[in-house]
CSV table of C-alpha atoms in Angstrom, one decimal:
chain,number,residue,atom,x,y,z
A,197,UNK,CA,-2.9,-17.7,-10.8
A,198,UNK,CA,-3.8,-14.9,-8.5
A,199,UNK,CA,-1.1,-12.4,-7.4
A,200,UNK,CA,-0.6,-9.8,-4.8
A,201,UNK,CA,0.7,-6.2,-5.3
A,202,UNK,CA,1.9,-4.5,-2.1
A,203,UNK,CA,2.0,-0.7,-2.4
A,204,UNK,CA,4.6,1.2,-0.4
A,205,UNK,CA,4.9,4.9,0.2
A,206,UNK,CA,4.2,7.9,2.2
A,207,UNK,CA,0.7,9.3,2.8
A,208,UNK,CA,-0.1,11.5,-0.2
A,209,UNK,CA,2.2,9.7,-2.7
A,210,UNK,CA,-0.6,8.4,-4.9
A,211,UNK,CA,-1.1,4.8,-3.6
A,212,UNK,CA,-4.8,5.0,-3.2
A,213,UNK,CA,-5.4,6.8,-6.5
A,214,UNK,CA,-3.4,4.0,-8.2
A,215,UNK,CA,-5.1,1.2,-6.3
A,216,UNK,CA,-8.6,2.6,-7.1
A,217,UNK,CA,-7.8,2.8,-10.8
A,218,UNK,CA,-6.4,-0.7,-10.8
A,219,UNK,CA,-9.4,-2.1,-9.0
A,220,UNK,CA,-11.8,-0.2,-11.3
A,221,UNK,CA,-10.1,-1.1,-14.6
A,222,UNK,CA,-8.2,-4.3,-13.8
A,223,UNK,CA,-9.9,-7.6,-14.1
A,224,UNK,CA,-10.2,-9.4,-10.8
A,225,UNK,CA,-8.3,-6.9,-8.7
A,226,UNK,CA,-9.5,-6.4,-5.2
A,227,UNK,CA,-8.3,-3.3,-3.2
A,228,UNK,CA,-7.5,-3.8,0.4
A,229,UNK,CA,-7.3,-0.5,2.4
A,230,UNK,CA,-7.1,-0.3,6.2
A,231,UNK,CA,-8.2,3.3,6.3
A,232,UNK,CA,-11.6,2.3,5.0
A,233,UNK,CA,-11.9,-1.1,6.6
A,234,UNK,CA,-10.7,0.2,10.0
A,235,UNK,CA,-8.9,-3.0,10.9
A,236,UNK,CA,-5.6,-4.5,9.8
A,237,UNK,CA,-6.8,-8.0,10.8
A,238,UNK,CA,-9.9,-7.6,8.6
A,239,UNK,CA,-7.6,-6.5,5.7
A,240,UNK,CA,-5.5,-9.6,6.3
A,241,UNK,CA,-8.6,-11.9,6.3
A,242,UNK,CA,-9.9,-10.3,3.1
A,243,UNK,CA,-6.6,-10.6,1.3
A,244,UNK,CA,-6.3,-14.3,2.1
A,245,UNK,CA,-10.0,-14.9,1.1
A,246,UNK,CA,-9.6,-13.1,-2.2
A,247,UNK,CA,-6.4,-14.9,-3.2
A,248,UNK,CA,-8.0,-18.2,-2.4
A,249,UNK,CA,-10.9,-17.2,-4.6
A,250,UNK,CA,-8.4,-16.7,-7.4
A,251,UNK,CA,-8.6,-12.9,-7.4
A,252,UNK,CA,-5.7,-10.5,-7.5
A,253,UNK,CA,-5.1,-8.3,-4.5
A,254,UNK,CA,-3.6,-4.8,-4.2
A,255,UNK,CA,-2.6,-3.8,-0.7
A,256,UNK,CA,-3.2,-0.1,-0.4
A,257,UNK,CA,-1.5,1.1,2.8
A,258,UNK,CA,1.9,2.8,3.7
A,259,UNK,CA,3.7,-0.4,4.5
A,260,UNK,CA,6.6,1.7,5.7
A,261,UNK,CA,9.0,-1.0,6.9
A,262,UNK,CA,9.7,-4.7,6.6
A,263,UNK,CA,7.7,-5.5,9.7
A,264,UNK,CA,4.6,-3.8,8.1
A,265,UNK,CA,5.2,-5.7,4.8
A,266,UNK,CA,6.0,-9.2,6.0
A,267,UNK,CA,2.4,-10.3,6.8
A,268,UNK,CA,1.4,-9.6,3.2
A,269,UNK,CA,4.3,-11.7,1.9
A,270,UNK,CA,3.2,-14.5,4.2
A,271,UNK,CA,-0.4,-14.3,3.2
A,272,UNK,CA,0.6,-14.5,-0.5
A,273,UNK,CA,3.0,-17.4,0.1
A,274,UNK,CA,0.3,-19.3,2.0
A,275,UNK,CA,-2.0,-18.9,-1.0
A,276,UNK,CA,0.9,-19.9,-3.4
A,277,UNK,CA,0.5,-16.5,-5.0
A,278,UNK,CA,3.5,-14.4,-6.3
A,279,UNK,CA,3.9,-11.1,-4.5
A,280,UNK,CA,5.3,-7.9,-6.0
A,281,UNK,CA,5.9,-4.5,-4.5
A,282,UNK,CA,5.3,-1.0,-6.0
A,283,UNK,CA,7.4,1.6,-4.2
A,284,UNK,CA,6.2,5.2,-4.6
A,285,UNK,CA,9.5,7.1,-4.1
A,286,UNK,CA,7.8,10.5,-4.2
A,287,UNK,CA,9.5,13.6,-2.8
A,288,UNK,CA,8.3,14.2,0.8
A,289,UNK,CA,7.5,17.9,0.0
A,290,UNK,CA,5.1,16.8,-2.7
A,291,UNK,CA,3.4,14.4,-0.3
A,292,UNK,CA,3.1,17.0,2.4
A,293,UNK,CA,1.5,19.5,-0.1
A,294,UNK,CA,-1.0,16.8,-1.3
A,295,UNK,CA,-1.9,15.9,2.3
A,296,UNK,CA,-2.3,19.5,3.3
A,297,UNK,CA,-4.9,19.9,0.6
A,298,UNK,CA,-6.9,16.9,1.6
A,299,UNK,CA,-10.4,17.1,3.1
A,300,UNK,CA,-12.5,14.4,4.7
A,301,UNK,CA,-9.8,11.8,4.8
A,302,UNK,CA,-11.1,8.7,6.7
A,303,UNK,CA,-8.2,8.9,9.2
A,304,UNK,CA,-8.0,12.6,9.5
A,305,UNK,CA,-4.5,12.7,7.9
A,306,UNK,CA,-5.0,16.1,6.3
A,307,UNK,CA,-4.0,19.7,6.8
A,308,UNK,CA,-1.1,20.7,9.1
A,309,UNK,CA,-1.6,17.5,11.2
A,310,UNK,CA,-1.3,15.4,8.0
A,311,UNK,CA,1.9,17.2,7.0
A,312,UNK,CA,3.3,16.2,10.4
A,313,UNK,CA,2.2,12.6,9.9
A,314,UNK,CA,4.0,12.5,6.5
A,315,UNK,CA,7.2,13.7,8.2
A,316,UNK,CA,6.9,11.0,10.8
A,317,UNK,CA,6.4,8.3,8.2
A,318,UNK,CA,9.3,9.7,6.1
A,319,UNK,CA,11.6,9.0,9.1
A,320,UNK,CA,10.3,5.5,9.5
A,321,UNK,CA,10.2,4.5,5.7
A,322,UNK,CA,12.6,1.9,4.5
A,323,UNK,CA,13.0,0.8,0.9
A,324,UNK,CA,11.7,-2.6,0.1
A,325,UNK,CA,14.1,-5.4,-0.8
A,326,UNK,CA,13.7,-8.6,-2.7
A,327,UNK,CA,15.1,-10.3,0.3
A,328,UNK,CA,11.7,-9.7,2.0
A,329,UNK,CA,10.2,-12.2,-0.4
A,330,UNK,CA,9.0,-9.9,-3.2
A,331,UNK,CA,9.3,-11.4,-6.7
A,332,UNK,CA,9.7,-7.9,-8.3
A,333,UNK,CA,10.0,-4.4,-6.9
A,334,UNK,CA,8.8,-1.6,-9.2
A,335,UNK,CA,9.7,2.0,-8.4
A,336,UNK,CA,7.8,5.2,-9.2
A,337,UNK,CA,9.9,8.2,-8.5
A,338,UNK,CA,9.7,12.0,-8.8
A,339,UNK,CA,13.4,12.8,-8.2
């Protein structure tokens, strides 16, 4: 049975590094990343398609609040696939430093501008809850 894993966290927290490793080493894991595809609707279409094909899907985006996450839960439910969340609870200072050091990011979230984006997302970020429809929520924390 295919499953979905929704990554949640600030820019620079390690979501993409994790998702790339999972897709490279995990069997039948497809990485969905809006920064690279350029379109949320295309990401949604790919996620639904891969689940219907029996492939596992990892959603690699910030997913900073329930409104951002609920579409992924719905797509998984429509495919009768369990959906889990992995919450990267990484210190905002660490994320800012990582983003400041980035170069050639697809969305330009790097340098001083990137640090400001991290601060904005930090104000918007809400912790995921099982009441959103997740089967399990796993936390990765630095503090």
